[in-house]
Coordinates of C-alpha atoms and ligand atoms in Angstrom, one line a residue:
M30 CA 17.8 -72.7 -39.3
D31 CA 19.4 -70.3 -41.7
R32 CA 21.7 -68.1 -39.7
R33 CA 22.6 -65.8 -42.6
I34 CA 21.6 -62.2 -42.3
H35 CA 18.6 -61.1 -44.4
E36 CA 16.4 -58.0 -44.5
L37 CA 13.1 -58.3 -42.8
R38 CA 10.1 -58.1 -45.0
S39 CA 8.8 -54.5 -44.8
L40 CA 5.5 -55.8 -43.2
V41 CA 7.4 -57.4 -40.4
A42 CA 9.7 -54.4 -40.0
N43 CA 6.6 -52.1 -39.8
Q44 CA 5.0 -54.4 -37.3
I45 CA 8.0 -54.2 -35.1
A46 CA 8.0 -50.4 -35.4
A47 CA 4.3 -50.5 -34.6
G48 CA 5.1 -51.9 -31.2
E49 CA 6.6 -48.6 -30.3
V50 CA 3.7 -46.3 -31.3
V51 CA 0.6 -48.5 -31.4
E52 CA 0.1 -50.2 -28.1
R53 CA -3.7 -50.0 -27.8
P54 CA -6.6 -48.1 -29.3
A55 CA -5.8 -45.0 -27.3
S56 CA -2.4 -44.8 -29.0
L57 CA -4.2 -44.9 -32.4
V58 CA -6.4 -42.0 -31.2
K59 CA -3.4 -40.0 -30.0
E60 CA -1.5 -40.4 -33.3
L61 CA -4.6 -39.6 -35.5
L62 CA -5.5 -36.6 -33.4
E63 CA -2.0 -35.3 -33.7
N64 CA -2.2 -35.7 -37.5
S65 CA -5.5 -33.8 -37.6
L66 CA -4.1 -31.0 -35.5
D67 CA -0.9 -30.8 -37.7
A68 CA -3.3 -30.5 -40.6
G69 CA -4.8 -27.4 -39.0
A70 CA -8.2 -29.0 -38.3
R71 CA -10.7 -26.8 -36.4
N72 CA -13.1 -29.6 -35.6
I73 CA -12.3 -33.2 -34.9
R74 CA -14.6 -36.1 -34.2
V75 CA -13.4 -39.4 -32.7
T76 CA -15.7 -42.5 -32.9
T77 CA -14.9 -45.9 -31.4
E78 CA -16.5 -49.3 -31.3
Q79 CA -15.6 -51.9 -28.7
G80 CA -13.3 -49.4 -27.0
G81 CA -11.6 -48.9 -30.3
V82 CA -10.5 -52.5 -30.7
K83 CA -13.1 -53.1 -33.4
R84 CA -12.9 -49.6 -34.9
V85 CA -11.5 -46.1 -34.4
V86 CA -12.5 -43.3 -36.8
V87 CA -11.1 -39.9 -36.7
R88 CA -12.6 -37.3 -38.9
D89 CA -11.3 -33.7 -39.3
N90 CA -11.8 -30.6 -41.4
G91 CA -8.1 -30.0 -41.9
S92 CA -6.0 -29.4 -45.0
G93 CA -6.5 -32.9 -46.4
I94 CA -4.0 -35.0 -48.4
H95 CA -3.3 -34.6 -52.0
P96 CA -4.7 -37.6 -53.9
D97 CA -1.2 -38.3 -55.4
D98 CA 0.2 -38.4 -51.8
L99 CA -2.4 -40.8 -50.4
R100 CA -0.3 -43.9 -51.0
L101 CA 2.8 -42.3 -49.6
A102 CA 1.0 -41.2 -46.4
L103 CA 0.8 -44.9 -45.6
A104 CA 4.4 -45.7 -46.5
P105 CA 7.0 -45.9 -43.7
H106 CA 9.2 -42.9 -43.1
A107 CA 7.0 -40.8 -45.3
T108 CA 6.1 -37.4 -43.9
S109 CA 5.2 -33.9 -45.2
K110 CA 6.6 -32.3 -42.0
I111 CA 10.3 -32.5 -42.2
T112 CA 12.8 -33.1 -45.0
S113 CA 16.2 -33.1 -43.3
A114 CA 17.6 -34.0 -39.9
D115 CA 18.3 -30.3 -39.4
D116 CA 14.6 -29.7 -39.5
L117 CA 14.3 -31.8 -36.4
L118 CA 15.9 -29.0 -34.3
G119 CA 13.1 -26.6 -35.1
V120 CA 10.2 -29.0 -35.5
A121 CA 6.9 -27.3 -34.7
S122 CA 4.5 -30.0 -35.7
L123 CA 3.3 -32.8 -33.4
G124 CA 4.4 -35.5 -35.9
F125 CA 7.5 -35.8 -38.0
R126 CA 8.6 -39.5 -37.9
G127 CA 6.3 -40.5 -40.7
E128 CA 5.7 -43.8 -38.9
A129 CA 2.3 -43.7 -37.4
L130 CA 0.1 -44.5 -40.4
A131 CA 2.5 -47.1 -41.8
S132 CA 2.6 -48.8 -38.4
M133 CA -1.2 -48.9 -38.1
A134 CA -1.5 -50.3 -41.6
S135 CA 0.7 -53.2 -40.7
V136 CA -1.4 -54.3 -37.7
A137 CA -4.9 -53.3 -38.7
R138 CA -7.1 -52.5 -41.6
V139 CA -6.8 -48.8 -42.5
R140 CA -8.9 -46.7 -44.8
I141 CA -8.1 -43.1 -45.4
T142 CA -10.5 -40.8 -47.3
S143 CA -9.3 -37.3 -47.8
R144 CA -10.0 -34.2 -49.8
P145 CA -7.8 -31.1 -49.9
A146 CA -9.8 -27.8 -49.7
D147 CA -9.1 -26.9 -53.3
A148 CA -10.0 -30.3 -54.8
D149 CA -13.5 -31.0 -56.1
A150 CA -13.7 -34.6 -54.9
G151 CA -12.2 -36.9 -52.4
Q152 CA -10.0 -40.0 -52.8
A153 CA -9.8 -43.1 -50.7
I154 CA -7.3 -45.8 -50.0
E155 CA -7.7 -49.0 -48.1
V156 CA -4.8 -51.1 -46.8
E157 CA -4.9 -54.4 -44.9
G158 CA -1.9 -55.9 -43.2
G159 CA 0.3 -53.7 -45.3
L160 CA -1.3 -54.6 -48.6
E161 CA -3.3 -52.2 -50.7
R162 CA -7.0 -53.4 -51.1
S163 CA -8.5 -50.5 -52.9
F164 CA -7.8 -47.0 -54.2
G165 CA -10.2 -44.7 -55.9
P166 CA -12.4 -41.6 -55.7
A167 CA -14.8 -41.2 -52.8
A168 CA -17.2 -38.5 -51.5
H169 CA -15.8 -36.5 -48.7
P170 CA -16.0 -32.9 -47.5
P171 CA -12.7 -31.0 -47.3
G172 CA -10.6 -32.7 -44.6
T173 CA -9.7 -36.3 -43.8
T174 CA -11.2 -39.4 -42.3
V175 CA -9.0 -42.2 -41.1
E176 CA -10.7 -45.5 -40.1
V177 CA -8.7 -48.1 -38.3
T178 CA -10.5 -51.5 -38.0
D179 CA -9.7 -54.8 -36.3
L180 CA -6.6 -53.7 -34.4
F181 CA -4.0 -56.5 -34.2
F182 CA -6.1 -58.8 -36.3
N183 CA -2.9 -60.3 -37.7
T184 CA -0.8 -60.2 -34.5
P185 CA -2.9 -62.2 -32.1
A186 CA -0.2 -62.2 -29.4
R187 CA -0.5 -58.4 -29.1
R188 CA -4.3 -58.6 -29.1
K189 CA -4.2 -60.5 -25.9
F190 CA -2.8 -57.6 -24.1
L191 CA -5.8 -55.5 -24.7
K192 CA -8.1 -55.0 -21.7
T193 CA -11.8 -54.9 -21.4
E194 CA -13.9 -52.6 -23.6
R195 CA -14.5 -50.2 -20.7
T196 CA -10.8 -49.9 -19.9
E197 CA -9.9 -49.2 -23.5
Q198 CA -12.7 -46.7 -23.7
S199 CA -11.4 -45.0 -20.6
H200 CA -7.9 -44.7 -22.1
V201 CA -9.3 -43.2 -25.2
D202 CA -11.2 -40.8 -23.1
Q203 CA -8.1 -39.8 -21.3
V204 CA -6.1 -39.2 -24.5
L205 CA -8.8 -37.0 -25.9
R206 CA -9.0 -35.0 -22.7
R207 CA -5.3 -34.5 -22.6
I208 CA -5.0 -33.4 -26.1
A209 CA -8.1 -31.2 -25.9
L210 CA -6.5 -29.3 -23.0
G211 CA -3.7 -28.4 -25.3
H212 CA -5.9 -27.0 -28.1
F213 CA -8.6 -24.7 -26.8
D214 CA -9.1 -23.3 -30.3
V215 CA -10.2 -26.7 -31.7
G216 CA -13.5 -28.4 -31.2
F217 CA -13.5 -32.1 -30.2
E218 CA -16.2 -34.7 -30.0
L219 CA -16.0 -38.2 -28.8
L220 CA -18.5 -41.0 -29.5
Q221 CA -17.9 -44.3 -27.9
S222 CA -20.1 -47.3 -28.8
G223 CA -22.8 -45.0 -30.2
R224 CA -22.9 -42.7 -27.2
A225 CA -21.7 -39.1 -27.4
T226 CA -19.5 -39.1 -24.3
L227 CA -17.6 -35.8 -24.6
A228 CA -18.4 -32.7 -26.5
L229 CA -15.9 -29.8 -26.3
P230 CA -16.7 -26.8 -28.4
A231 CA -13.8 -24.6 -29.5
G232 CA -12.8 -21.4 -27.9
R233 CA -14.1 -21.6 -24.3
P234 CA -11.2 -22.4 -22.1
E235 CA -13.1 -22.2 -18.8
E236 CA -15.8 -24.5 -20.0
R237 CA -13.2 -26.9 -21.2
L238 CA -11.3 -26.9 -18.0
A239 CA -14.5 -27.5 -16.1
R240 CA -15.4 -30.5 -18.3
V241 CA -11.9 -32.0 -18.6
L242 CA -10.8 -31.4 -15.0
S243 CA -13.7 -30.3 -12.9
P244 CA -15.9 -27.3 -12.2
E245 CA -14.2 -27.1 -8.8
F246 CA -10.8 -26.7 -10.4
V247 CA -12.0 -23.6 -12.2
A248 CA -13.3 -22.1 -9.0
R249 CA -10.3 -23.1 -7.0
S250 CA -7.3 -22.4 -9.1
V251 CA -5.2 -19.4 -10.0
A252 CA -4.2 -18.3 -13.5
V253 CA -0.5 -17.9 -14.2
D254 CA 1.1 -16.0 -17.1
E255 CA 4.7 -15.1 -17.0
V256 CA 7.3 -14.3 -19.7
R257 CA 11.0 -14.2 -19.4
G258 CA 13.0 -13.7 -22.6
E259 CA 11.9 -16.4 -25.0
L260 CA 10.1 -18.5 -22.3
R261 CA 6.5 -18.2 -21.5
L262 CA 4.6 -20.1 -18.9
H263 CA 0.8 -19.8 -18.6
G264 CA -2.1 -21.8 -17.5
W265 CA -3.9 -22.7 -14.2
V266 CA -2.8 -24.3 -11.0
G267 CA -5.2 -25.6 -8.4
L268 CA -5.0 -24.0 -5.0
P269 CA -3.4 -26.2 -2.3
T270 CA -6.8 -26.8 -0.9
H271 CA -7.8 -28.4 -4.2
S272 CA -5.1 -31.0 -4.2
R273 CA -5.7 -34.7 -4.8
S274 CA -4.6 -38.0 -3.4
Q275 CA -3.3 -39.0 -6.8
A276 CA -1.2 -37.3 -9.4
D277 CA -3.9 -37.9 -12.0
Q278 CA -4.9 -34.4 -13.0
Q279 CA -1.6 -32.9 -14.0
Y280 CA -1.3 -31.6 -17.5
F281 CA 1.9 -30.0 -18.8
F282 CA 2.4 -29.0 -22.3
V283 CA 5.5 -28.0 -24.1
N284 CA 4.8 -26.1 -27.3
G285 CA 1.4 -27.7 -27.4
R286 CA 2.7 -31.3 -26.8
V287 CA 1.7 -33.2 -23.7
V288 CA 4.8 -34.0 -21.9
R289 CA 5.7 -36.1 -18.8
D290 CA 9.1 -34.9 -17.8
K291 CA 11.1 -35.4 -14.6
L292 CA 12.6 -32.0 -14.7
V293 CA 9.2 -30.3 -15.0
A294 CA 7.7 -32.5 -12.4
H295 CA 10.5 -31.7 -10.0
A296 CA 10.1 -28.0 -10.5
I297 CA 6.4 -28.1 -9.8
R298 CA 6.7 -30.4 -6.8
Q299 CA 9.3 -27.9 -5.3
A300 CA 7.0 -25.0 -5.9
F301 CA 4.2 -26.8 -4.0
R302 CA 6.4 -28.2 -1.3
D303 CA 5.7 -25.6 1.3
V304 CA 2.0 -25.3 0.8
L305 CA 0.9 -28.9 0.2
F306 CA 0.6 -31.6 2.8
H307 CA 2.8 -34.5 2.3
G308 CA 1.2 -37.2 0.1
R309 CA -1.1 -34.7 -1.7
H310 CA -0.8 -33.9 -5.4
P311 CA -1.5 -30.6 -7.1
V312 CA -3.8 -30.2 -10.0
F313 CA -2.7 -28.1 -13.0
A314 CA -2.9 -27.4 -16.6
L315 CA 0.2 -25.5 -17.6
Y316 CA 1.7 -24.5 -20.9
L317 CA 5.3 -23.8 -21.6
Q318 CA 6.3 -22.1 -24.8
L319 CA 9.8 -21.8 -26.0
P320 CA 11.5 -21.6 -29.4
P321 CA 11.4 -25.0 -31.0
G322 CA 15.2 -25.1 -31.0
G323 CA 15.3 -25.0 -27.2
V324 CA 13.8 -28.4 -26.9
D325 CA 14.4 -31.8 -28.4
V326 CA 11.2 -33.8 -28.8
N327 CA 12.8 -36.7 -30.7
V328 CA 13.8 -38.6 -27.5
H329 CA 11.2 -41.3 -27.7
P330 CA 8.7 -42.6 -30.4
T331 CA 5.7 -41.5 -28.4
K332 CA 7.3 -38.1 -27.8
H333 CA 6.2 -38.0 -24.2
E334 CA 9.7 -37.1 -23.1
V335 CA 11.6 -34.1 -24.1
R336 CA 15.1 -32.7 -23.5
F337 CA 15.6 -29.1 -22.9
R338 CA 18.7 -27.4 -24.1
D339 CA 18.9 -25.2 -21.1
A340 CA 17.4 -27.4 -18.5
R341 CA 18.4 -25.4 -15.5
A342 CA 16.8 -22.2 -16.8
V343 CA 13.6 -24.0 -17.6
H344 CA 13.5 -25.6 -14.2
D345 CA 14.1 -22.3 -12.4
F346 CA 11.6 -20.5 -14.6
I347 CA 8.8 -22.9 -13.8
F348 CA 9.7 -23.2 -10.1
G349 CA 10.1 -19.5 -9.6
N350 CA 6.8 -18.5 -11.3
L351 CA 4.7 -21.1 -9.6
N352 CA 6.3 -20.5 -6.2
R353 CA 5.5 -16.8 -6.5
A354 CA 1.9 -17.4 -7.7
L355 CA 1.3 -19.7 -4.8
R356 CA 2.8 -17.4 -2.3
L357 CA 0.5 -14.6 -3.4
V358 CA -2.4 -16.9 -2.7
R359 CA -1.2 -17.9 0.7
P360 CA 1.2 -15.4 2.1
D361 CA 1.3 -17.2 5.4
S362 CA 2.0 -20.6 4.0
A363 CA 3.0 -23.3 6.4
P364 CA 6.8 -23.4 7.2
P365 CA 8.6 -26.6 6.3
P366 CA 8.4 -29.4 8.9
V367 CA 10.6 -29.0 11.9
A368 CA 13.7 -31.0 11.3
A369 CA 15.1 -33.1 14.2
E370 CA 18.3 -31.4 15.2
P371 CA 20.6 -31.9 18.2
G372 CA 18.8 -31.1 21.3
V373 CA 15.4 -31.7 19.9
R374 CA 14.0 -35.1 20.7
A375 CA 11.6 -36.4 18.1
A376 CA 9.1 -38.5 19.9
A377 CA 9.2 -41.3 17.3
D378 CA 6.9 -44.2 17.5
P379 CA 5.8 -44.4 21.1
T380 CA 3.9 -47.7 21.5
P381 CA 1.2 -46.7 24.0
R382 CA 1.0 -50.0 25.8
Q383 CA 4.6 -49.7 27.1
N384 CA 4.7 -46.0 26.8
P385 CA 3.7 -43.2 29.2
L386 CA 1.7 -41.8 26.3
A387 CA -0.9 -44.5 26.9
W388 CA -1.9 -42.3 29.9
A389 CA -5.3 -40.9 29.5
D390 CA -7.5 -39.1 31.9
A391 CA -11.2 -38.6 31.5
R392 CA -11.0 -35.5 33.7
V393 CA -9.0 -33.6 31.2
S394 CA -10.0 -35.2 28.0
G395 CA -12.8 -32.8 27.3
A396 CA -15.6 -33.8 25.0
P397 CA -16.7 -37.4 25.4
G398 CA -15.7 -38.4 21.9
G399 CA -12.5 -36.4 21.9
F400 CA -11.1 -34.0 19.4
V401 CA -12.2 -35.7 16.2
E402 CA -15.9 -35.7 17.1
L403 CA -15.5 -32.2 18.5
V404 CA -14.2 -30.8 15.2
A405 CA -16.9 -32.7 13.2
R406 CA -19.6 -31.3 15.5
Q407 CA -18.3 -27.7 15.2
D408 CA -18.1 -28.1 11.4
R409 CA -21.7 -29.2 11.5
G410 CA -22.6 -26.1 13.6
E411 CA -23.5 -28.2 16.6
P412 CA -22.6 -27.0 20.1
P413 CA -19.6 -28.8 21.5
A414 CA -21.2 -31.0 24.0
G415 CA -19.6 -30.9 27.4
W416 CA -17.3 -28.1 26.5
V417 CA -19.1 -24.9 27.5
R418 CA -18.1 -25.1 31.1
D419 CA -14.5 -25.8 30.3
R420 CA -14.2 -23.4 27.4
H421 CA -10.6 -22.3 28.0
G422 CA -9.3 -25.6 29.2
P423 CA -7.8 -26.4 32.5
A424 CA -5.3 -24.0 34.0
S425 CA -1.8 -25.0 33.2
P426 CA -0.1 -26.4 36.3
A427 CA 3.4 -25.3 37.1
P428 CA 6.2 -27.0 35.1
G429 CA 7.5 -30.1 36.7
S430 CA 4.2 -30.9 38.2
A431 CA 3.8 -34.7 38.4
D432 CA 0.1 -34.2 37.6
L433 CA 0.7 -33.3 34.0
P434 CA -0.3 -35.7 31.2
P435 CA 2.5 -36.9 28.9
L436 CA 1.8 -34.3 26.3
G437 CA 0.9 -31.6 28.8
F438 CA -1.5 -28.8 28.4
A439 CA -1.7 -26.4 25.5
L440 CA -0.3 -22.9 25.7
G441 CA -1.3 -21.7 22.3
Q442 CA -1.0 -22.1 18.6
L443 CA 1.9 -21.1 16.4
H444 CA 1.1 -19.6 13.0
G445 CA -1.9 -21.8 12.7
V446 CA 0.3 -24.9 12.2
Y447 CA 1.7 -26.0 15.6
I448 CA 0.3 -26.4 19.0
L449 CA 2.6 -25.4 21.7
A450 CA 2.1 -27.2 25.0
Q451 CA 3.9 -27.6 28.3
N452 CA 4.5 -31.0 29.8
A453 CA 6.6 -32.2 32.8
D454 CA 9.7 -32.2 30.7
G455 CA 9.3 -28.8 29.1
L456 CA 8.0 -27.7 25.7
V457 CA 5.9 -29.9 23.4
V458 CA 5.4 -28.9 19.8
V459 CA 2.6 -30.7 17.9
D460 CA 2.0 -30.6 14.2
M461 CA -1.7 -30.2 14.4
H462 CA -2.7 -31.6 11.0
A463 CA -0.4 -34.6 11.2
A464 CA -1.5 -35.5 14.7
H465 CA -5.1 -35.2 13.9
E466 CA -4.7 -37.2 10.8
R467 CA -3.1 -40.0 12.8
V468 CA -5.8 -40.0 15.4
T469 CA -8.6 -40.1 12.8
Y470 CA -6.9 -42.8 10.9
E471 CA -6.4 -45.0 13.9
R472 CA -10.0 -44.5 14.9
L473 CA -11.3 -45.4 11.5
K474 CA -9.2 -48.5 11.5
A475 CA -10.5 -49.5 14.8
Q476 CA -14.1 -49.1 13.6
L477 CA -13.4 -51.1 10.5
A478 CA -11.8 -53.9 12.6
E479 CA -15.1 -54.1 14.6
A480 CA -17.4 -54.4 11.6
S481 CA -17.7 -51.6 9.1
V482 CA -17.1 -47.9 9.5
P483 CA -20.2 -46.2 11.0
R484 CA -21.8 -44.0 8.5
Q485 CA -23.7 -40.7 8.6
R486 CA -26.4 -40.1 6.0
L487 CA -26.2 -36.7 4.3
L488 CA -29.4 -34.8 4.7
V489 CA -29.1 -33.6 1.1
P490 CA -27.2 -36.1 -1.1
L491 CA -24.3 -34.4 -2.8
V492 CA -24.2 -34.7 -6.6
L493 CA -20.7 -34.4 -8.0
D494 CA -19.6 -33.9 -11.6
V495 CA -16.7 -36.3 -12.1
A496 CA -14.7 -37.8 -15.0
E497 CA -16.6 -40.6 -16.7
A498 CA -13.8 -43.0 -15.6
D499 CA -14.5 -42.0 -12.0
A500 CA -18.2 -42.6 -12.4
D501 CA -17.4 -46.1 -13.7
V502 CA -15.2 -46.7 -10.7
A503 CA -18.0 -45.5 -8.4
E504 CA -20.3 -48.1 -9.9
E505 CA -17.8 -50.9 -9.7
A506 CA -16.5 -50.2 -6.2
A507 CA -19.7 -49.3 -4.5
E508 CA -19.8 -52.3 -2.2
A509 CA -16.2 -52.1 -1.2
L510 CA -16.6 -48.4 -0.5
A511 CA -19.7 -48.9 1.7
V512 CA -17.6 -51.0 4.0
V513 CA -15.2 -48.1 4.6
G514 CA -18.1 -45.8 5.2
L515 CA -18.7 -44.1 1.8
V516 CA -22.0 -44.8 0.1
L517 CA -22.3 -43.3 -3.4
D518 CA -23.8 -44.3 -6.6
R519 CA -23.5 -43.3 -10.2
S520 CA -26.2 -40.8 -11.1
G521 CA -25.2 -40.1 -14.7
L522 CA -22.6 -40.6 -17.4
S523 CA -20.2 -38.5 -15.5
S524 CA -21.8 -37.8 -12.2
V525 CA -22.0 -39.6 -8.9
T526 CA -24.3 -38.9 -5.9
V527 CA -22.8 -39.2 -2.4
R528 CA -25.3 -40.4 0.2
E529 CA -23.5 -41.4 3.3
V530 CA -20.0 -40.7 4.6
P531 CA -18.0 -42.0 7.6
A532 CA -19.6 -40.5 10.7
L533 CA -16.3 -39.3 11.9
L534 CA -15.8 -37.3 8.8
S535 CA -19.2 -35.9 8.2
G536 CA -18.1 -32.4 9.0
G537 CA -15.4 -32.2 6.3
D538 CA -15.5 -31.4 2.6
V539 CA -17.6 -34.4 1.5
G540 CA -17.1 -33.7 -2.2
E541 CA -13.4 -33.6 -2.0
L542 CA -13.3 -36.7 0.1
A543 CA -15.3 -38.6 -2.4
R544 CA -13.2 -37.4 -5.3
D545 CA -10.0 -38.5 -3.7
V546 CA -11.3 -41.8 -2.7
L547 CA -12.5 -42.4 -6.3
A548 CA -9.1 -41.4 -7.6
D549 CA -7.5 -43.9 -5.2
C550 CA -9.9 -46.7 -6.4
R551 CA -9.1 -45.9 -9.9
E552 CA -5.4 -46.4 -9.2
L553 CA -5.9 -49.5 -7.1
G554 CA -8.0 -51.1 -9.9
T555 CA -10.2 -54.1 -9.3
S556 CA -12.4 -54.4 -6.2
D557 CA -10.3 -57.4 -5.0
R558 CA -7.5 -55.0 -4.6
L559 CA -9.7 -52.5 -2.9
A560 CA -10.6 -55.0 -0.3
E561 CA -6.9 -55.6 0.4
R562 CA -6.1 -51.9 0.5
Q563 CA -8.9 -50.7 2.7
E564 CA -6.3 -49.1 4.9
R565 CA -5.1 -46.9 2.2
L566 CA -8.6 -45.6 1.6
L567 CA -9.0 -44.9 5.2
A568 CA -5.7 -43.0 5.2
T569 CA -7.0 -40.9 2.3
M570 CA -10.2 -40.2 4.1
A571 CA -8.4 -39.4 7.4
C572 CA -6.3 -36.8 5.6
H573 CA -9.5 -35.1 4.7
G574 CA -11.2 -35.2 8.0
S575 CA -8.2 -33.6 9.6
V576 CA -7.8 -30.0 10.6
R577 CA -6.0 -27.9 8.0
A578 CA -3.3 -25.4 8.8
N579 CA -4.5 -21.9 9.6
R580 CA -7.5 -23.1 11.5
A581 CA -7.7 -21.4 14.9
L582 CA -8.3 -23.8 17.7
T583 CA -9.3 -23.0 21.3
L584 CA -7.2 -24.2 24.1
A585 CA -9.8 -26.7 24.9
E586 CA -9.7 -28.1 21.4
M587 CA -5.9 -28.3 21.5
N588 CA -6.0 -30.1 24.8
A589 CA -8.6 -32.5 23.5
L590 CA -6.3 -33.3 20.6
L591 CA -3.4 -33.9 23.0
R592 CA -5.5 -36.3 25.0
D593 CA -6.6 -38.1 21.9
M594 CA -3.0 -38.5 20.8
E595 CA -2.1 -40.0 24.2
R596 CA -4.8 -42.6 23.6
T597 CA -3.9 -43.4 20.0
D598 CA -1.6 -46.1 18.7
N599 CA 1.3 -44.7 16.7
A600 CA 0.5 -41.2 17.7
G601 CA 4.1 -40.2 17.4
Q602 CA 4.0 -40.1 13.6
C603 CA 1.4 -39.2 11.0
N604 CA 0.3 -41.7 8.4
H605 CA 3.1 -40.6 6.1
G606 CA 5.8 -41.3 8.7
R607 CA 6.6 -37.8 9.7
P608 CA 6.8 -37.1 13.4
T609 CA 3.6 -35.5 14.9
Y610 CA 5.3 -33.9 17.8
L611 CA 8.6 -33.0 19.3
V612 CA 9.7 -32.4 22.9
R613 CA 12.3 -29.9 23.9
S614 CA 13.1 -30.4 27.6
M615 CA 13.8 -27.6 30.1
A616 CA 17.4 -28.9 30.1
D617 CA 17.6 -28.5 26.3
L618 CA 16.2 -25.0 26.6
D619 CA 18.5 -24.1 29.4
A620 CA 21.4 -25.3 27.3
L621 CA 20.3 -23.1 24.4
F622 CA 20.2 -20.1 26.7
L623 CA 23.5 -21.0 28.3
R624 CA 21.7 -21.0 31.6
G625 CA 23.6 -22.4 34.5
Q626 CA 26.8 -22.8 32.5
Ligands
LIG1350 P1 3.9 -38.0 -39.4 O1 2.7 -37.4 -38.7 O2 5.0 -38.2 -38.5 O3 4.3 -37.1 -40.6 P2 2.1 -40.1 -40.1 O4 2.4 -41.5 -40.5 O5 1.3 -39.9 -38.9 O6 3.5 -39.4 -40.0 O7 1.4 -39.3 -41.3 C1 2.1 -39.3 -42.6 C2 1.7 -38.1 -43.4 O8 0.3 -38.2 -43.8 C3 1.8 -36.8 -42.7 O9 3.1 -36.3 -42.8 C4 0.7 -35.9 -43.4 O10 1.3 -35.3 -44.5 C5 -0.3 -36.9 -43.9 N1 -1.5 -37.0 -43.0 C6 -1.8 -37.9 -42.0 N2 -2.9 -37.6 -41.4 C7 -3.4 -36.5 -42.0 C8 -4.6 -35.7 -41.8 N3 -5.5 -36.0 -40.9 N4 -4.7 -34.6 -42.6 C9 -3.8 -34.2 -43.5 N5 -2.7 -35.0 -43.7 C10 -2.5 -36.1 -43.0
LIG1351 MG1 1.6 -38.4 -37.3

C-alpha cells in the first residue's frame, strides 16, 4: 500500500464531513428547515417518502438563491451567511458552516430549484454523488425547493444504520416539532408518505403549543417573561402537576436555536427541585435571548451545544426566574426531603419478615383493603367502607405502651407533606407520598406476580390527544400494557382511547397516567424490552396513584397508610431509594432539649 500522504478526493472529504451533519433523514430535514428559516421563509412544507430515506423535499417561500450562486450553494464551505472568522462571534443565522448542502450532495441525489423574489423565472441544479447532472431554467414560484433522494445510495454501510420507516418518520416529526416551537411566526406543514401529519399555521402560539406539546400543557403551565440587562427569558413552564416520567418534552431555545445544554438543564432542574417529586421531569418551552456575542454556537457541527461567555450569569438568570415563577404558583411548596442527621435514625430497608415492621393488626388497619383502596374509593366519590365508625382513628395510647404498632398512630399532618405519628420509641415522621408510592408499587408487583394486574373498566373511555409517536407506541405496545393493567388503543393519527386502568389506580388522573406510561414505552422501545421492564412501568404507575403533597388526610387515613407500610416489603424506602420515614426516639428528643443532663 502506498503510505505517502495524498489529498482526499473532494467527494470522499465531503462524505466524511457528511458523517457529522447527515446521520439520518431527520438531520436532512433539520438542515433544510434551518436554511429556509435563514432565507426568511414564512411558509415551509416538508414532504417525505419512506421516512425520508427515499425522498425528503423541503419547499419554502423565502428569499431564493441567485441563479449564478446555485452551483456555489452546493460547494463545500460556501455560505452567504458569514465572510470572516470574526463574523462567527456575532452570528445570528442558524447556518454558517456552508457544509450542509455539499454534504448531502455527496451522499444522496440533490436537486435545488430556486427563484429569488425579483427574478422572472427559476433555475434548477441536480447533483448526484457530488457530480453535476443537470443545470437549467425551471418553473418555480419565489422561494426554494430542495429535494434529497436516495440517501446513502453510494455509502451502503451508512444506509444499514437507518431504522424502520416508522422510526425515521418519527424522528422527522420530532425535528419539525422542535423547530416549529422556535418559530411561531412561520407556518409549517408535514406530509409523510402522502399523509398530512402535521399542519401548524403561523402566528398562533397557544394552538401550536397545544399541537406540539399537548392541550393539557397549555392549560397547566405558566407563562414566564423576564428581562435583565441584555438577557431575556420567556416562554412557558408546565406546573409541577403536569410533569412527566421522561424528559421528552423539554424545549430550550437560545436565540431561536434548539439547544441541549448541561448548564441550562442544571439551572432548570434546580428551579424545579423543591416542587417536583424525584424521578419526575418538567415540561417546558423556553426561549433565551441574548446578544449573539454572548454565546458561541460553533462548538459542534450540529450546533446543539453552545458555550455562554458569562455562564454563571446565564445560569442564575434562568434559575432565579423559574424558581420565582414556580414559587408564585405554589407558595407552600414542599420542603426538601429531611436529611438524615446525627440523632435521626433513618429506618432504611426494613425487611418485614425479620423485622418488627412485619407486624400488622386487622383491628387497627381500618378499611379492609387498606390505604390504597381507600384513597381510590374516595377519589371515586364512594364512601370509605368500614370507616364511618372509626372516623377519627383509634385514640393514641400513652407513649411507651407495648400495644403500639411499629409505626405507631398518627398525630397529624405537617404542611401537607409529612405524617407525624407516635410509636413506642417516640416520634415517627413519614413522607406521605413516598410511602404511598412504595405501598402501591409493591401491591401492583404482587398482583402482576399472580397473573396480571386486575383492571377496572372506565365507564366513559378517555380519549387523549397525544403525539403521533405516542399513538404509534400505544398501537405497538397494547398487549404488553394490558398485562400491567392498562388497556388502550389508537383511535386516530394522534389520539388514543384509554379503556381500562389498574383497579388500584382507577381513582387517579387516568390521562396523566396513560401519557407517562406511553412516554416510558417510547423510551424502552420494542415490546420485548417492555416485557423485561414491566416493573418500571409499574413504578411509573404507582407514582401516579400516590397521594400528592398538600392533600389533607384524616387521622384514619394516615393510620391506614401506616398499617399498609408495616405490611409492605421495602416499606422503608420509596421506589427511588429515598427513605419513606424517620424515627426520632424519646431519648434523641430528650437529648435535643438537654433533658436530664
Ligand atoms: P449554510 O447554511 O451553513 O450557509 P448550507 O450548505 O446549508 O450552508 O447552504 C449554503 C448556502 O445556500 C446558504 O448560505 C444560502 O446562501 C443558500 N441556501 C441554502 N438553502 C437555501 C434556501 N432554502 N433559501 C435560500 N438560500 C438557501
Ligand atoms: Mg445550512
